[in-house]
XYZ file of C-alpha atoms in Angstrom:
435
model
C -71.655 -3.421 9.791
C -73.957 -2.402 6.946
C -71.699 0.611 6.311
C -68.625 -1.643 6.342
C -70.303 -3.932 3.797
C -71.085 -0.975 1.533
C -67.493 0.255 1.833
C -66.191 -3.205 0.897
C -68.392 -3.243 -2.220
C -67.131 0.219 -3.190
C -63.474 -0.787 -2.897
C -63.859 -4.116 -4.709
C -66.376 -2.769 -7.256
C -68.290 -6.021 -6.861
C -70.854 -7.644 -4.578
C -68.765 -10.855 -4.623
C -66.139 -10.274 -1.975
C -63.362 -12.008 -0.016
C -63.867 -12.341 3.724
C -61.931 -13.849 6.600
C -63.831 -15.697 9.300
C -62.952 -17.072 12.700
C -64.581 -18.171 15.915
C -63.706 -17.475 19.529
C -64.983 -18.847 22.828
C -65.769 -17.386 26.241
C -63.725 -20.004 28.086
C -60.670 -21.954 27.034
C -60.959 -25.564 25.968
C -63.917 -27.248 24.328
C -66.516 -26.803 27.055
C -67.494 -23.166 26.535
C -71.199 -22.377 26.485
C -70.783 -19.050 24.672
C -68.912 -18.331 21.432
C -68.634 -15.599 18.816
C -68.161 -15.835 15.037
C -67.171 -12.799 12.982
C -66.397 -12.141 9.318
C -64.143 -9.290 8.163
C -63.835 -7.762 4.692
C -60.522 -8.299 2.938
C -60.139 -4.758 1.552
C -61.489 -2.675 4.419
C -60.408 -4.872 7.324
C -63.742 -4.069 8.981
C -66.261 -6.426 10.525
C -69.210 -7.073 8.218
C -71.236 -9.528 10.290
C -71.086 -11.425 13.571
C -73.011 -14.128 15.373
C -73.021 -14.656 19.129
C -73.913 -18.223 20.056
C -74.945 -19.831 23.308
C -75.812 -23.398 24.256
C -77.213 -22.388 27.641
C -80.189 -20.410 28.905
C -80.687 -19.880 32.623
C -84.455 -19.734 32.255
C -84.643 -23.036 30.363
C -82.321 -24.637 32.901
C -84.519 -23.495 35.808
C -87.730 -24.846 34.243
C -86.420 -28.151 32.844
C -87.620 -30.130 35.894
C -91.204 -29.020 35.254
C -91.077 -29.896 31.579
C -94.408 -31.236 30.296
C -96.565 -29.511 32.902
C -99.263 -26.971 32.031
C -97.308 -24.200 33.763
C -94.230 -25.074 31.726
C -96.130 -24.883 28.421
C -97.576 -21.511 29.371
C -94.136 -20.234 30.426
C -92.507 -21.603 27.260
C -94.782 -19.597 24.970
C -93.755 -16.372 26.711
C -90.089 -17.389 27.023
C -89.463 -18.155 23.331
C -88.936 -14.518 22.425
C -86.282 -14.007 25.108
C -84.556 -17.400 25.177
C -80.782 -16.977 25.097
C -80.048 -20.452 23.745
C -79.477 -20.528 19.973
C -77.145 -23.521 19.626
C -77.756 -27.196 20.255
C -74.407 -28.879 20.045
C -70.834 -28.895 21.287
C -68.632 -25.840 21.717
C -66.455 -26.992 18.826
C -69.433 -26.797 16.451
C -70.247 -23.186 17.352
C -67.833 -21.782 14.778
C -69.140 -24.111 12.080
C -72.834 -23.451 12.710
C -72.372 -19.722 13.257
C -70.383 -19.246 10.062
C -72.979 -21.150 8.021
C -75.690 -18.848 9.399
C -73.647 -15.765 8.472
C -73.180 -17.040 4.912
C -76.838 -17.967 4.516
C -78.068 -14.523 5.524
C -75.458 -12.563 3.570
C -77.538 -12.277 0.405
C -81.204 -12.697 1.274
C -83.318 -13.798 4.178
C -83.599 -17.570 3.969
C -86.049 -19.708 5.944
C -86.267 -23.465 5.822
C -89.567 -25.301 6.205
C -89.275 -25.720 9.982
C -88.477 -22.033 10.480
C -91.369 -21.023 8.215
C -93.916 -23.123 10.095
C -92.627 -21.751 13.388
C -92.878 -18.204 12.043
C -96.475 -18.724 10.877
C -97.416 -20.095 14.292
C -95.950 -17.053 15.973
C -97.628 -14.719 13.517
C -100.928 -16.308 14.448
C -100.296 -15.620 18.151
C -98.823 -12.163 17.738
C -100.643 -10.702 14.766
C -99.788 -7.203 15.799
C -96.057 -7.868 15.912
C -93.656 -9.732 13.604
C -90.818 -10.943 15.784
C -87.669 -12.569 14.436
C -85.220 -12.463 17.367
C -81.467 -12.612 16.974
C -81.264 -14.281 20.354
C -83.874 -16.960 19.704
C -83.442 -20.486 18.423
C -83.804 -19.501 14.788
C -80.865 -18.974 12.400
C -81.960 -15.534 11.217
C -81.310 -12.071 12.560
C -84.327 -9.935 11.836
C -84.769 -8.919 8.228
C -81.222 -7.580 7.841
C -78.868 -8.909 5.198
C -75.745 -7.609 3.523
C -76.707 -8.049 -0.180
C -73.290 -9.652 -0.670
C -71.862 -12.995 -1.671
C -68.823 -14.212 0.231
C -67.268 -16.094 -2.680
C -63.806 -16.518 -1.087
C -63.235 -17.522 2.519
C -59.964 -17.057 4.411
C -59.879 -19.782 7.045
C -57.430 -21.396 9.426
C -58.345 -25.026 8.792
C -58.810 -25.698 12.523
C -62.392 -26.895 12.076
C -64.739 -28.252 9.420
C -66.246 -24.809 8.907
C -65.408 -24.517 5.215
C -66.693 -27.979 4.316
C -69.966 -27.181 6.095
C -70.259 -23.873 4.227
C -69.814 -25.535 0.855
C -72.228 -28.315 1.801
C -74.920 -25.750 2.680
C -74.733 -24.172 -0.823
C -75.521 -20.640 0.440
C -75.625 -19.207 -3.097
C -76.930 -22.168 -5.048
C -75.245 -24.815 -7.139
C -73.754 -22.362 -9.657
C -71.715 -20.304 -7.180
C -68.877 -22.115 -5.401
C -67.154 -20.648 -2.361
C -63.369 -20.978 -2.636
C -60.955 -21.469 0.270
C -57.918 -19.280 0.929
C -55.439 -20.411 3.557
C -54.253 -18.119 6.333
C -50.482 -17.847 5.859
C -49.872 -17.637 9.597
C -51.638 -20.935 10.254
C -49.904 -22.648 7.323
C -46.577 -21.405 8.667
C -47.277 -23.021 12.055
C -47.738 -26.411 10.395
C -44.062 -26.904 9.659
C -43.107 -26.145 13.267
C -45.747 -28.562 14.564
C -44.654 -31.311 12.163
C -40.965 -30.921 13.057
C -41.638 -30.991 16.811
C -43.692 -34.162 16.472
C -40.947 -35.704 14.324
C -38.364 -34.794 16.958
C -40.409 -36.402 19.746
C -41.049 -39.751 18.070
C -37.900 -40.077 15.971
C -35.498 -42.960 16.635
C -31.832 -43.222 15.650
C -30.993 -41.798 12.222
C -28.701 -43.167 9.545
C -25.636 -41.724 11.295
C -26.507 -43.558 14.524
C -27.533 -40.408 16.415
C -30.908 -38.983 17.434
C -32.502 -36.154 15.468
C -32.213 -33.695 18.369
C -29.261 -32.413 20.335
C -26.502 -29.861 19.962
C -25.787 -29.031 16.323
C -28.914 -30.903 15.212
C -32.679 -30.218 15.193
C -33.079 -28.049 18.286
C -36.116 -25.965 19.253
C -34.271 -22.858 18.155
C -33.600 -24.370 14.729
C -37.265 -25.379 14.393
C -38.339 -21.789 15.139
C -35.816 -20.557 12.568
C -37.088 -22.944 9.870
C -40.684 -21.934 10.667
C -39.827 -18.250 10.215
C -37.986 -18.903 6.945
C -40.901 -20.977 5.626
C -43.390 -18.192 6.401
C -41.148 -15.593 4.755
C -40.849 -17.754 1.630
C -44.644 -17.726 1.256
C -45.156 -14.039 2.023
C -42.334 -12.761 -0.188
C -43.618 -14.722 -3.195
C -47.362 -14.362 -2.723
C -48.029 -13.491 -6.366
C -46.372 -16.471 -8.068
C -46.875 -20.132 -7.208
C -43.699 -21.397 -8.877
C -41.545 -18.756 -7.136
C -43.193 -19.601 -3.813
C -42.451 -23.318 -4.173
C -38.889 -22.567 -5.261
C -38.384 -20.314 -2.231
C -39.632 -23.040 0.148
C -37.089 -25.514 -1.244
C -34.422 -22.799 -1.132
C -34.877 -22.831 2.662
C -34.309 -26.596 2.760
C -31.197 -26.652 0.586
C -29.770 -23.503 2.189
C -29.850 -25.182 5.625
C -28.478 -28.418 4.161
C -25.540 -26.638 2.530
C -22.044 -27.008 3.916
C -18.589 -25.722 3.005
C -17.938 -28.989 1.165
C -21.304 -29.064 -0.635
C -22.913 -25.636 -1.168
C -26.513 -26.042 -2.423
C -27.624 -22.492 -3.121
C -28.983 -22.754 -6.661
C -32.549 -22.068 -5.411
C -31.516 -19.062 -3.313
C -32.235 -15.556 -4.717
C -29.439 -14.165 -6.870
C -27.743 -10.787 -6.617
C -26.112 -8.591 -3.992
C -29.434 -7.955 -2.181
C -30.168 -11.641 -1.629
C -30.806 -12.880 1.917
C -28.368 -15.713 1.111
C -24.814 -14.802 2.166
C -23.383 -17.283 -0.344
C -25.033 -15.441 -3.250
C -23.828 -12.109 -1.819
C -20.249 -13.340 -1.633
C -20.572 -14.847 -5.096
C -21.267 -11.404 -6.548
C -18.330 -9.920 -4.653
C -16.043 -12.743 -5.770
C -15.051 -13.759 -2.224
C -17.118 -16.918 -1.823
C -14.025 -18.910 -0.776
C -13.910 -17.064 2.563
C -17.528 -17.919 3.458
C -18.140 -20.369 6.296
C -21.587 -21.927 6.565
C -23.481 -21.560 9.846
C -26.931 -22.770 10.976
C -26.399 -25.914 8.928
C -27.760 -29.331 9.831
C -26.209 -32.771 9.208
C -27.250 -34.707 6.099
C -28.974 -37.409 8.186
C -31.191 -34.790 9.886
C -32.011 -33.104 6.578
C -32.977 -36.461 5.067
C -35.326 -37.038 8.025
C -37.113 -33.684 7.651
C -37.280 -33.752 3.845
C -40.743 -35.438 3.791
C -42.091 -32.532 5.857
C -40.848 -30.018 3.285
C -42.213 -32.213 0.512
C -45.711 -32.255 2.048
C -45.779 -28.540 2.846
C -44.516 -27.457 -0.589
C -47.274 -29.167 -2.566
C -48.813 -26.873 -5.205
C -52.312 -27.735 -3.946
C -51.465 -26.219 -0.539
C -49.382 -23.273 -1.733
C -52.035 -22.382 -4.322
C -54.344 -21.461 -1.434
C -51.649 -19.196 0.032
C -51.440 -16.917 -3.014
C -52.122 -13.342 -2.004
C -50.559 -13.783 1.424
C -53.886 -13.463 3.247
C -54.050 -13.780 7.029
C -56.600 -13.840 9.836
C -54.731 -11.268 11.894
C -57.741 -8.924 11.828
C -59.942 -11.687 13.228
C -57.475 -12.387 16.021
C -57.462 -8.675 16.778
C -61.246 -8.379 17.053
C -61.392 -11.568 19.153
C -58.870 -10.068 21.560
C -60.871 -6.848 21.856
C -64.116 -8.733 22.584
C -62.596 -10.496 25.582
C -60.836 -7.326 26.689
C -64.246 -5.703 27.172
C -65.729 -8.951 28.506
C -62.877 -10.768 30.333
C -62.731 -14.538 30.212
C -61.910 -14.567 33.899
C -65.403 -13.270 34.761
C -68.454 -15.434 34.254
C -71.339 -14.095 32.188
C -74.037 -15.211 29.769
C -74.823 -14.545 26.160
C -76.499 -11.168 26.735
C -73.305 -9.588 28.124
C -71.167 -11.161 25.370
C -73.644 -9.832 22.780
C -73.256 -6.291 24.151
C -69.475 -6.664 24.269
C -69.379 -7.923 20.667
C -71.515 -5.071 19.365
C -69.416 -2.446 21.136
C -66.243 -4.131 19.893
C -67.476 -3.926 16.298
C -68.178 -0.210 16.734
C -64.655 0.421 18.048
C -63.012 -1.948 15.564
C -64.730 -0.417 12.510
C -64.878 3.266 13.437
C -62.544 3.677 16.382
C -63.630 5.205 19.673
C -65.354 7.940 17.662
C -68.116 5.400 17.091
C -68.892 5.424 20.803
C -69.924 9.061 20.520
C -72.559 8.077 17.961
C -73.981 5.587 20.452
C -74.110 8.277 23.110
C -75.879 10.647 20.723
C -78.423 7.982 19.754
C -79.138 7.511 23.476
C -79.930 11.212 23.754
C -76.769 12.111 25.671
C -75.004 15.416 25.142
C -71.473 14.930 23.811
C -69.145 17.719 24.871
C -65.743 18.897 23.675
C -63.861 16.890 26.308
C -65.458 13.658 25.111
C -64.359 14.454 21.553
C -60.822 15.257 22.713
C -60.625 12.067 24.751
C -61.698 9.650 21.981
C -59.451 11.455 19.466
C -56.476 11.100 21.811
C -57.207 7.393 22.413
C -57.485 6.661 18.678
C -54.255 8.504 17.849
C -52.431 6.717 20.672
C -53.701 3.338 19.438
C -52.470 4.008 15.889
C -49.057 5.154 17.139
C -48.679 1.990 19.234
C -49.654 -0.166 16.251
C -47.077 1.560 14.033
C -44.341 0.924 16.601
C -45.268 -2.768 16.819
C -45.345 -2.993 13.024
C -41.853 -1.553 12.665
C -39.337 -4.069 11.324
C -36.741 -3.272 13.971
C -39.310 -3.773 16.743
C -40.274 -7.155 15.281
C -36.656 -8.272 15.208
C -36.181 -7.260 18.852
C -39.309 -9.217 19.873
C -38.120 -12.281 17.971
C -34.651 -12.038 19.552
C -36.161 -11.801 23.040
C -38.374 -14.827 22.343
C -35.423 -16.855 21.110
C -33.317 -15.845 24.111
C -36.096 -16.757 26.543
C -36.587 -20.182 24.936
C -32.847 -20.848 25.044
C -32.710 -19.904 28.735
C -35.675 -22.164 29.538
C -34.076 -25.074 27.693
C -30.769 -24.656 29.549
C -32.557 -24.574 32.894
C -34.534 -27.707 31.990
C -31.359 -29.549 30.994
C -29.659 -28.463 34.221
C -32.553 -29.262 36.573
C -33.949 -32.308 34.776
C -37.650 -33.102 34.652
C -39.247 -31.313 37.599
C -42.889 -31.279 36.494
C -44.796 -33.768 34.341
C -48.316 -35.173 34.455
C -48.365 -38.346 36.550
C -44.596 -38.744 36.600
C -44.057 -38.373 40.350
């Protein structure tokens, strides 16, 4: 991670860098006792720092009934250095607390008054050994720091992490950490808003409901969500062009043969808008609009477009940054340490560290671990890790291919359509408390 931090500084030519941060939990829901927070450099795409958090310690749980006794006090003094609990709070707060710790230790080692008094007490007891455990109850990890300032934070907005970071003032009053939105999470907002609108909407101005054939179906919502995300990504360098492209989606879907509204659509023969293509060719009269929605439906969803095209929101999407790297490292952590198997913080800590090695340096990094353990690394080990890394890159390139993406999207759409038809045919067959 120190090497990744140095590489990030080299590429950005500055110690003030952009990072993306995210949290992940051992179990699904909001009851997990173990979680992981990781930050990844924007330029390198490598993990710079991570924090494994746990709200449970088996030793503390076993001794809690004897709390206050002389034996407990004696045991507690010896247990402090190996206690696995470093978080007192809910699972939802793990990401917030862990990210604040990562920011606070990024530049220099910082100790508050409580930590300092605790450290002095421990120094008095263990004069021969200075011990600052990463697994203890203290928000510091040894004496290591990155000598960096994370001045821009790419977040998903799912928690109050960013507000807590700014409130902690990790770099003083003069340096403000700015927020950059993850485009993928912003894109999901329009789909969520439209689905909620569809569920609670009553009769529209034309006397019909918002959903149904030829109206706001699930397939149309997915289509609008994709178009909205493309509008942001394809205009990530200019705010005005981005906002114009978002409204181009709205008016393009609203357009009909009687009222074509394509003035916001890109011009020229290479435009994604068929109307603009036909306009260049001079055969616009033969065009028939498809994927259009009635005026009453478009009037109902217009407030959603208005909210999600505000300059204040789109300003944070400039650059087209995402948290895809964070989702990737989260997936790899739980691949090595499956969520289906129970374990404590120590195993998750090992899994996280090995994941960072693989994520930053590939499987070649595992050979360095073997060498540091005094193991002899032979030619077959080198061949194996090289083969695995090459295979992983080839698979990633196939998944990244545009044609492959289109096939995946088509399969998803087809599956959703099939499920909807079966639901309409069979009726409600499963619902909480309905039968």
